[in-house]
Short mmCIF file of C-alpha atoms and ligand atoms in Angstrom, two decimals:
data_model
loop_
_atom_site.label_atom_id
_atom_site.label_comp_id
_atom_site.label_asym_id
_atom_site.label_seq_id
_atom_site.Cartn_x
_atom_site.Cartn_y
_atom_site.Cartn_z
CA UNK A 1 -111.17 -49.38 35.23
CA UNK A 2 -112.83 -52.25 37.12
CA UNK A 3 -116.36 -54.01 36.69
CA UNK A 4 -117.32 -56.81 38.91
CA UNK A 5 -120.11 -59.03 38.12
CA UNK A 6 -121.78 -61.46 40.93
CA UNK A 7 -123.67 -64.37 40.05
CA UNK A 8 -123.35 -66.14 43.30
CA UNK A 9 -126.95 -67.08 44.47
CA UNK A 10 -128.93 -69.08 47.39
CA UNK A 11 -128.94 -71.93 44.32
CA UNK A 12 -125.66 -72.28 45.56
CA UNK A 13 -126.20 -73.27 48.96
CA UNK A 14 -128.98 -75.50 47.71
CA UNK A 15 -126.56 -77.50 45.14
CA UNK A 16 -124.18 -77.81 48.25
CA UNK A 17 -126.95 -79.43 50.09
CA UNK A 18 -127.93 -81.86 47.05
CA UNK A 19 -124.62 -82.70 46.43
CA UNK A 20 -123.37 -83.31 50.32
CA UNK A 21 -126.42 -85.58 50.76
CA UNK A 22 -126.05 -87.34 47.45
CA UNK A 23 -122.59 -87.96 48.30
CA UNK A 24 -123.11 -89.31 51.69
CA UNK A 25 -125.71 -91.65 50.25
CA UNK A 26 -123.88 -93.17 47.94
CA UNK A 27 -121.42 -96.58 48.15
CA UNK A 28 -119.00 -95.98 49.05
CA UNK A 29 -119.43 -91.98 50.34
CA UNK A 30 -117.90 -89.35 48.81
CA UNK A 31 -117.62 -85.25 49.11
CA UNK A 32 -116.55 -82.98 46.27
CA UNK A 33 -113.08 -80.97 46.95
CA UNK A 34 -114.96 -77.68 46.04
CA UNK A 35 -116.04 -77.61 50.12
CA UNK A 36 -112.55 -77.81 51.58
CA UNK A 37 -112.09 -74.16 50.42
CA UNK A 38 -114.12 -71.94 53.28
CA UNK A 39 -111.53 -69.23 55.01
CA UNK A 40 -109.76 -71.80 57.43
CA UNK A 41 -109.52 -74.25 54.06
CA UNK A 42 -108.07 -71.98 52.56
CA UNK A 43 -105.49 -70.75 55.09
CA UNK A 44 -104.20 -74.44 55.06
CA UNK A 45 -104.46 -74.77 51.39
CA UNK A 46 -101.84 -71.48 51.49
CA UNK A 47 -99.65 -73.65 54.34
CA UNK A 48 -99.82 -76.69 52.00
CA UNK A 49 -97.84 -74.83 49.09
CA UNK A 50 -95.47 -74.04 52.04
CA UNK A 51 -94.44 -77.39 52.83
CA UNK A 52 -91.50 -79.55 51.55
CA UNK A 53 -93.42 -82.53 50.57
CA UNK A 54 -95.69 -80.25 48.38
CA UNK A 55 -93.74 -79.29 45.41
CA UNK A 56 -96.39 -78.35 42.76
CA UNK A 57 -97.04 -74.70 43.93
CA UNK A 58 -93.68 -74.29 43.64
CA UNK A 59 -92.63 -75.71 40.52
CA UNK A 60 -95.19 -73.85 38.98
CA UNK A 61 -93.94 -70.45 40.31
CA UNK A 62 -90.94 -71.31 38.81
CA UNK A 63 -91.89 -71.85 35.16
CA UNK A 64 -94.14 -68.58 35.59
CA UNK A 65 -90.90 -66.78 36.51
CA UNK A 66 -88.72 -68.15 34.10
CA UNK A 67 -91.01 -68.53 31.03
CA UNK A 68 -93.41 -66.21 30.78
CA UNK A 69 -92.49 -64.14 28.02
CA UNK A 70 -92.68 -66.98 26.13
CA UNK A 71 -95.65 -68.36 27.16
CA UNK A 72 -96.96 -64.67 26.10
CA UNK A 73 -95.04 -65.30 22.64
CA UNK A 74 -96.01 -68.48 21.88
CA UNK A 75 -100.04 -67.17 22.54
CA UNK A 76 -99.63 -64.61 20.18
CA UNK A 77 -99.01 -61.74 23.08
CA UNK A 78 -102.83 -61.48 23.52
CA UNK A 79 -104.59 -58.51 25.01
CA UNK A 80 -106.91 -60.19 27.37
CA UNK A 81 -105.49 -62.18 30.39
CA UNK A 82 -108.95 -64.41 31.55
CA UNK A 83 -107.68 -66.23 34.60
CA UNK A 84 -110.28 -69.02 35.99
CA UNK A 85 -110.27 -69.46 39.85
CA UNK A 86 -107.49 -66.56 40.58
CA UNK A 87 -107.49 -65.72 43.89
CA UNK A 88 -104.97 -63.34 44.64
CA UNK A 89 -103.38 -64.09 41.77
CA UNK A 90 -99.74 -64.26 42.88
CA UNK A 91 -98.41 -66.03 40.21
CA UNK A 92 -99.95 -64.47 37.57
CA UNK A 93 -98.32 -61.37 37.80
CA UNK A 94 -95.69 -62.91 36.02
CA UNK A 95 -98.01 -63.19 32.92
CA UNK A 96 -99.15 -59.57 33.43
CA UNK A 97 -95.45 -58.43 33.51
CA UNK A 98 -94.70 -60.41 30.16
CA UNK A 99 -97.77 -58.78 28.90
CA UNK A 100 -96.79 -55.36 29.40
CA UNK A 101 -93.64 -55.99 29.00
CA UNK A 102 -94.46 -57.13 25.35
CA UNK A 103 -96.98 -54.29 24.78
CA UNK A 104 -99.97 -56.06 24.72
CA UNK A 105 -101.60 -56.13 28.28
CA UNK A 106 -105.24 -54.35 27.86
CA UNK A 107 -107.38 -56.32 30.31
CA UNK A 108 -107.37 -58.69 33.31
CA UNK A 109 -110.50 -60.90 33.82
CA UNK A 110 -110.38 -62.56 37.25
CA UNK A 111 -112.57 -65.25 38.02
CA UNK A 112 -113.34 -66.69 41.19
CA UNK A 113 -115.80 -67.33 43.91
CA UNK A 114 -114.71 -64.73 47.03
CA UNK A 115 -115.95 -61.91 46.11
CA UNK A 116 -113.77 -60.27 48.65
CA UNK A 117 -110.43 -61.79 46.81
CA UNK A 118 -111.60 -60.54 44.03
CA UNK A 119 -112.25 -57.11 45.08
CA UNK A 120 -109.07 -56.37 46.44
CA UNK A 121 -106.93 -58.43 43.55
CA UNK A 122 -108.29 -55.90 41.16
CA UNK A 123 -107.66 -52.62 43.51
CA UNK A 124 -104.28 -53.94 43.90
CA UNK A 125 -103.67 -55.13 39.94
CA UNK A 126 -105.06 -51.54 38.60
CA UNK A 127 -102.42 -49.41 40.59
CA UNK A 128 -99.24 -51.89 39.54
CA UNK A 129 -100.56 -51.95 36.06
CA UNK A 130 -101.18 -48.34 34.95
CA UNK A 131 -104.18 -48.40 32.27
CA UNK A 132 -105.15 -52.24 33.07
CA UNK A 133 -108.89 -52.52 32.80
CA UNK A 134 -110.30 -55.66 35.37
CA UNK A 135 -113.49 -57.14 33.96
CA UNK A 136 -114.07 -59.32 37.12
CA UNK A 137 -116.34 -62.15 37.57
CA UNK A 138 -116.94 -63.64 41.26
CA UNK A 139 -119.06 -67.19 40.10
CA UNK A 140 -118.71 -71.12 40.44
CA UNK A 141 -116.84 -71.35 36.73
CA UNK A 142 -117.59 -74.74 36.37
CA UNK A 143 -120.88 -73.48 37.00
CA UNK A 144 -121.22 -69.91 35.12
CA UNK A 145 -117.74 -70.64 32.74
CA UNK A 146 -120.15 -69.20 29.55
CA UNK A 147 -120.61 -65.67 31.17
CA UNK A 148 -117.06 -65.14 30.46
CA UNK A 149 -116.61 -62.10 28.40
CA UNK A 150 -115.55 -61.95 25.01
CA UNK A 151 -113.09 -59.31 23.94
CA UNK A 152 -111.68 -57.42 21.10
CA UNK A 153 -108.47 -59.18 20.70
CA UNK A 154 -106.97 -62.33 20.96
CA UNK A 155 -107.28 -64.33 25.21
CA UNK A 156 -105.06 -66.22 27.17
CA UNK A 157 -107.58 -68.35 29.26
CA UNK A 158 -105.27 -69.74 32.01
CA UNK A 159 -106.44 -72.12 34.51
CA UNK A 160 -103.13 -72.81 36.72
CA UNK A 161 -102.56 -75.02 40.08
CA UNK A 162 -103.59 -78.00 38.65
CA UNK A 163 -107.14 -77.65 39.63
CA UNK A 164 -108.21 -79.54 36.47
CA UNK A 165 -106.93 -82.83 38.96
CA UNK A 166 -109.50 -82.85 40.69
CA UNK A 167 -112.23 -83.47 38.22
CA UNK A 168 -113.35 -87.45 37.19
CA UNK A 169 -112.44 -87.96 33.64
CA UNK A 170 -115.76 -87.28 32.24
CA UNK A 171 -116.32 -83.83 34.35
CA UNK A 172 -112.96 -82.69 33.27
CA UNK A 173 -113.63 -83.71 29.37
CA UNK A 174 -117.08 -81.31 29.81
CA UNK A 175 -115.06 -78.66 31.00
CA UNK A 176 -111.97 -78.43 28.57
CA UNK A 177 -114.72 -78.89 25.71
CA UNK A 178 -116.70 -76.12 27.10
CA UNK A 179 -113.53 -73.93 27.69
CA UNK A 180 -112.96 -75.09 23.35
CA UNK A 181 -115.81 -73.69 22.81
CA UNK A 182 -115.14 -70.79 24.43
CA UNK A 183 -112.01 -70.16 22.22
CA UNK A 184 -111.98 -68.12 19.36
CA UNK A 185 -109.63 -69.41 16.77
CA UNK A 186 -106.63 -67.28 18.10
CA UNK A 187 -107.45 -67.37 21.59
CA UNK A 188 -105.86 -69.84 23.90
CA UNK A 189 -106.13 -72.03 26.99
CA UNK A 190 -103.06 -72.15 29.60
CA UNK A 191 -102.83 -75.18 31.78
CA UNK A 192 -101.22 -76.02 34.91
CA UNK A 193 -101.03 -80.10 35.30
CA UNK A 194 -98.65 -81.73 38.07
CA UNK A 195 -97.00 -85.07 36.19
CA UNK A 196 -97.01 -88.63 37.20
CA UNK A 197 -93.66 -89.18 39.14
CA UNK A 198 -93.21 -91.98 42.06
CA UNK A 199 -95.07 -92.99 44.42
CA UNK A 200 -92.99 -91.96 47.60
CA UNK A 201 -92.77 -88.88 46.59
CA UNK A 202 -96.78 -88.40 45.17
CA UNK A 203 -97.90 -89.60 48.69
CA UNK A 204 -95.46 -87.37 50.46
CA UNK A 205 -96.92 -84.21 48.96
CA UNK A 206 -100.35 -85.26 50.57
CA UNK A 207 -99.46 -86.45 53.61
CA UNK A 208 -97.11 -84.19 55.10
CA UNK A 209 -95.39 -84.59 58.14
CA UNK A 210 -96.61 -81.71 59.96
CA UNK A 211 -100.25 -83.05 59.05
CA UNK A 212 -101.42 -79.59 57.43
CA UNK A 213 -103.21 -81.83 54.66
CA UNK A 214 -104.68 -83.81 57.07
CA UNK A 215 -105.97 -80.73 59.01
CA UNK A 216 -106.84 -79.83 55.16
CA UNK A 217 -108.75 -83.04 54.49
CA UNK A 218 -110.60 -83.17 57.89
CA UNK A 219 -111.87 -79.26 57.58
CA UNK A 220 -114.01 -80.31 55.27
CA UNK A 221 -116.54 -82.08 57.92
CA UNK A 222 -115.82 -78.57 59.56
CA UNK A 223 -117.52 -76.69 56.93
CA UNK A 224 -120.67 -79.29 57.03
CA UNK A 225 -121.19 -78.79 60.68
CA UNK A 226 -121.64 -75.29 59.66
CA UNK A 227 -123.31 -75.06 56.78
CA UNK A 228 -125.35 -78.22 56.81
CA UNK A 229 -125.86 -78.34 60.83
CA UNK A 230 -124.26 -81.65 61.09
CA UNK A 231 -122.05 -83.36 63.57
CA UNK A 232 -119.00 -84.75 62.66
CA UNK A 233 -116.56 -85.35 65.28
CA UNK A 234 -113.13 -84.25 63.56
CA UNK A 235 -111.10 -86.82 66.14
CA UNK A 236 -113.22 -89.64 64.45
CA UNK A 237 -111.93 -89.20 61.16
CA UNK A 238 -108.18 -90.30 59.90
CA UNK A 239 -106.74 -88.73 56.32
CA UNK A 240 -105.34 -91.16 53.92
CA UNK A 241 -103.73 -90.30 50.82
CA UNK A 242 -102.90 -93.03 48.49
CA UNK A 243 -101.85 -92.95 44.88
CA UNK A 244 -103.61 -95.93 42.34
CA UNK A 245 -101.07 -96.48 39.66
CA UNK A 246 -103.49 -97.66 37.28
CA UNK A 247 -105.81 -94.53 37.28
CA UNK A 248 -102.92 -92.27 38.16
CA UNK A 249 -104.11 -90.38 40.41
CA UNK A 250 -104.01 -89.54 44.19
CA UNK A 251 -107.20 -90.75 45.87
CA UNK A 252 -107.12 -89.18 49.29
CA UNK A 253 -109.91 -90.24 51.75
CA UNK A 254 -111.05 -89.61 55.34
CA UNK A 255 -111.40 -93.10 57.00
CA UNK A 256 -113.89 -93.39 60.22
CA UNK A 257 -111.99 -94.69 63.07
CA UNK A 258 -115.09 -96.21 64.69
CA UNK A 259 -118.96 -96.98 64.07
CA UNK A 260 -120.75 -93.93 64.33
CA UNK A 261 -123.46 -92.14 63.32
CA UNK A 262 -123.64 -88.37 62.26
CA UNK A 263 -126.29 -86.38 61.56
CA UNK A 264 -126.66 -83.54 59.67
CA UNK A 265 -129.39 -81.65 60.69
CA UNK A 266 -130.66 -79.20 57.75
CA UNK A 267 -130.48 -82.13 55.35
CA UNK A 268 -132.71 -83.87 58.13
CA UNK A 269 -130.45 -87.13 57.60
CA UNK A 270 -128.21 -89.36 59.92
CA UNK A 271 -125.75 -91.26 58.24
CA UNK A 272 -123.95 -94.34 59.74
CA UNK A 273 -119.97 -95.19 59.14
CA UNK A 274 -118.31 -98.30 59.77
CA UNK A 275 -115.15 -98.23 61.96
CA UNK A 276 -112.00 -98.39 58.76
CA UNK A 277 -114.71 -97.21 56.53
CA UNK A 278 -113.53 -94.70 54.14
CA UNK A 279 -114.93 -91.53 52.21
CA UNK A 280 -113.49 -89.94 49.37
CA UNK A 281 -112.65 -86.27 49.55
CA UNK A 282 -111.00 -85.50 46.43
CA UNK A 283 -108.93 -87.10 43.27
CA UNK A 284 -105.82 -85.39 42.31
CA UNK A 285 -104.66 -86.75 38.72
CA UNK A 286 -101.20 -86.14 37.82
CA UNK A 287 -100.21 -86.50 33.86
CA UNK A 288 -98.37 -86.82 31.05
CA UNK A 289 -97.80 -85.20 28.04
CA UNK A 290 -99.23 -88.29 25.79
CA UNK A 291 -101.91 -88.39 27.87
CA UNK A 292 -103.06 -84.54 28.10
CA UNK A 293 -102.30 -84.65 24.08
CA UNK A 294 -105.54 -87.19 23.95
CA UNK A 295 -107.15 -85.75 26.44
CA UNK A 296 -107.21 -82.33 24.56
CA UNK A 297 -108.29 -83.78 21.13
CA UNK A 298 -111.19 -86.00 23.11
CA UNK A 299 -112.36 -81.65 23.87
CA UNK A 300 -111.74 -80.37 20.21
CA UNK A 301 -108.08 -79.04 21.39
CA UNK A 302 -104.32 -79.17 19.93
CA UNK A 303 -100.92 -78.82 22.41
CA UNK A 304 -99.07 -75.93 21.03
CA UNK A 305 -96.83 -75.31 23.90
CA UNK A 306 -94.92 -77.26 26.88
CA UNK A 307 -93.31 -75.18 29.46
CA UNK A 308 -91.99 -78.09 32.86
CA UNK A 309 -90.28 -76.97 35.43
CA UNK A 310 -86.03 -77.88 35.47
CA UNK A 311 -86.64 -80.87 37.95
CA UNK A 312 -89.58 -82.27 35.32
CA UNK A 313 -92.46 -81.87 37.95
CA UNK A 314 -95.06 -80.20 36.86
CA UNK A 315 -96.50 -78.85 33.46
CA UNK A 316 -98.19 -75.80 31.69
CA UNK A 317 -99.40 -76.28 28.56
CA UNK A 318 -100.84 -73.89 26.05
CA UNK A 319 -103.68 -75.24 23.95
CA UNK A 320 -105.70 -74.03 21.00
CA UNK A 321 -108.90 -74.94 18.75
CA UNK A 322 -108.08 -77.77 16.91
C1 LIG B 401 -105.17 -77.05 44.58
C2 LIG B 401 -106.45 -78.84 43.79
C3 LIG B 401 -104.31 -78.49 42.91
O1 LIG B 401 -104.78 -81.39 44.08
O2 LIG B 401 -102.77 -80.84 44.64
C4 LIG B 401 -103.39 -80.17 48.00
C5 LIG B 401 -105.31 -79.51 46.39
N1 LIG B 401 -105.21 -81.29 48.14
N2 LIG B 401 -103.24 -81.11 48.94
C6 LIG B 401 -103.97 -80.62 44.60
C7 LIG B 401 -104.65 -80.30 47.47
C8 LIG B 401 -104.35 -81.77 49.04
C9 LIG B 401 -104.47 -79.28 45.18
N3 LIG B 401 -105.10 -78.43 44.14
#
């Protein structure tokens, strides 16, 4: 009842190395939020959805619990369950209930890049779902999003925690347009978005006051010392997390607290930072529903379901072909 398919490859480690150094040559430098997420990133991402400042985890639990069912309704209780980036996939067990629980659940597709995750998501998934098939697939899916499989019936492709943030406006109109044409006419996308709300409370969420997403943010010049050989002293680095109103969106940074130079050995480059200079790490774009209605037609999609939390937070939406 499982199949796993790995397409991870050494190209991999070679695109990390083309993008770090393109980053880090570039005005001002900048370092894609894919790399925060080695085992210790992802330990703090997990503390992050623990904190009181950071409400979307949360929020999003709670329309999974609560609305499920008819999220599953409004779909057309489809058999396949395709879930991009699912980790252990602790939320969506509330889909897979409303699937069963509506007679329809046939088969779970994970897709992630631990392969280990993966693994033991679909052990675990197969003995709480009796008869659940788990057609895994352990990949970059921005990279490898066509070797989804198709299926028999109708999908659910859900892509929850508001991942889709992260990515520049004309990355993220690439994706959902290759996710459209992904979509069979009665298949549909699920979407988690967090919502533009104010300021205080946007900056808050990243930059806690236990500093977990500064930990977060820094980790990242962890993971290049490693895998890249470089040199970055963690100390020299400050996180800053501001939100720009006009772009809304949280632009969160790492800001060199002195002149220094790092090197990073397997890239053979040294790169020099000006004390107060600042790097981006990642964008986090929060939305609204006029906004994600445009966004979706710019990709060939229609809204055809809004599910918020009570408190207004944070959104799923369920899209289709247009
Ligand atoms: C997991 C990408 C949705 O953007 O809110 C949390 C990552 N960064 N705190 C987000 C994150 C800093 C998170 N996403």
């Amino acid at each position: 009842m499982i199949a796993i398919e790995v397409h991870l490859d050494a190209e991999a480690s070679e695109a990390m190395a083309r993008d770090v150094r393109a980053g880090l040559q570039s005005e001002p430098k900048e370092l894609a939020p894919k790399y925060f997420y080695d085992e210790r990133g992802s330990q703090l991402f997990e503390q992050i959805t623990e904190l009181a400042e950071y409400y979307p985890t949360r929020a999003e639990r709670e329309i999974l619990a609560r609305r499920s069912a008819e999220i599953v309704a409004e779909a057309g209780a489809p058999g396949t369950l395709v879930e991009l980036g699912s980790g252990s996939a602790a939320k969506t067990r509330h889909l897979l209930d409303a699937m069963r629980d509506a007679g329809c659940l046939d088969t779970y597709v994970p897709v992630d890049i631990s392969e280990e995750i993966t693994q033991e998501t679909a052990r675990c998934l197969v003995e709480e779902y009796p008869g659940l098939a788990v057609r895994g697939l352990v990949c970059d899916f921005e990279r490898h999003l066509e070797r989804i499989p198709t299926a028999e019936g109708e999908r659910l492709v859900a892509f929850l925690g508001g991942t889709v943030g992260n990515l520049y406006p004309a990355q993220r109109q690439g994706f959902l347009s290759r996710i459209a044409a992904l979509l069979g006419p009665a298949d549909r996308l699920l979407l988690g978005t967090d919502l533009v709300k104010e300021t205080d409370r946007l900056e808050a969420a990243y930059d806690d006051s236990l500093g977990v997403t500064a930990e977060f943010n820094k980790n990242v010049l962890q993971v290049l010392n490693r895998e890249l050989g470089a040199d970055f002293d963690l100390d020299a680095f400050e996180h800053v997390a501001r939100y720009d109103s006009d772009r809304e969106r949280m632009d969160i940074r790492l800001r060199s607290l002195a002149d220094q130079e790092v090197r990073l050995e397997e890239l053979d480059v040294s790169v020099e930072f000006v004390a107060g200079e600042e790097m981006r790490t990642e964008i986090s774009t929060k939305f609204t529903r006029a906004r994600l209605e445009s966004i979706y037609a710019d990709a060939g999609l229609e809204i055809c379901g809004w599910f918020t939390d009570a408190a207004g937070d944070y959104a799923l939406s369920l899209a289709r072909p247009a």
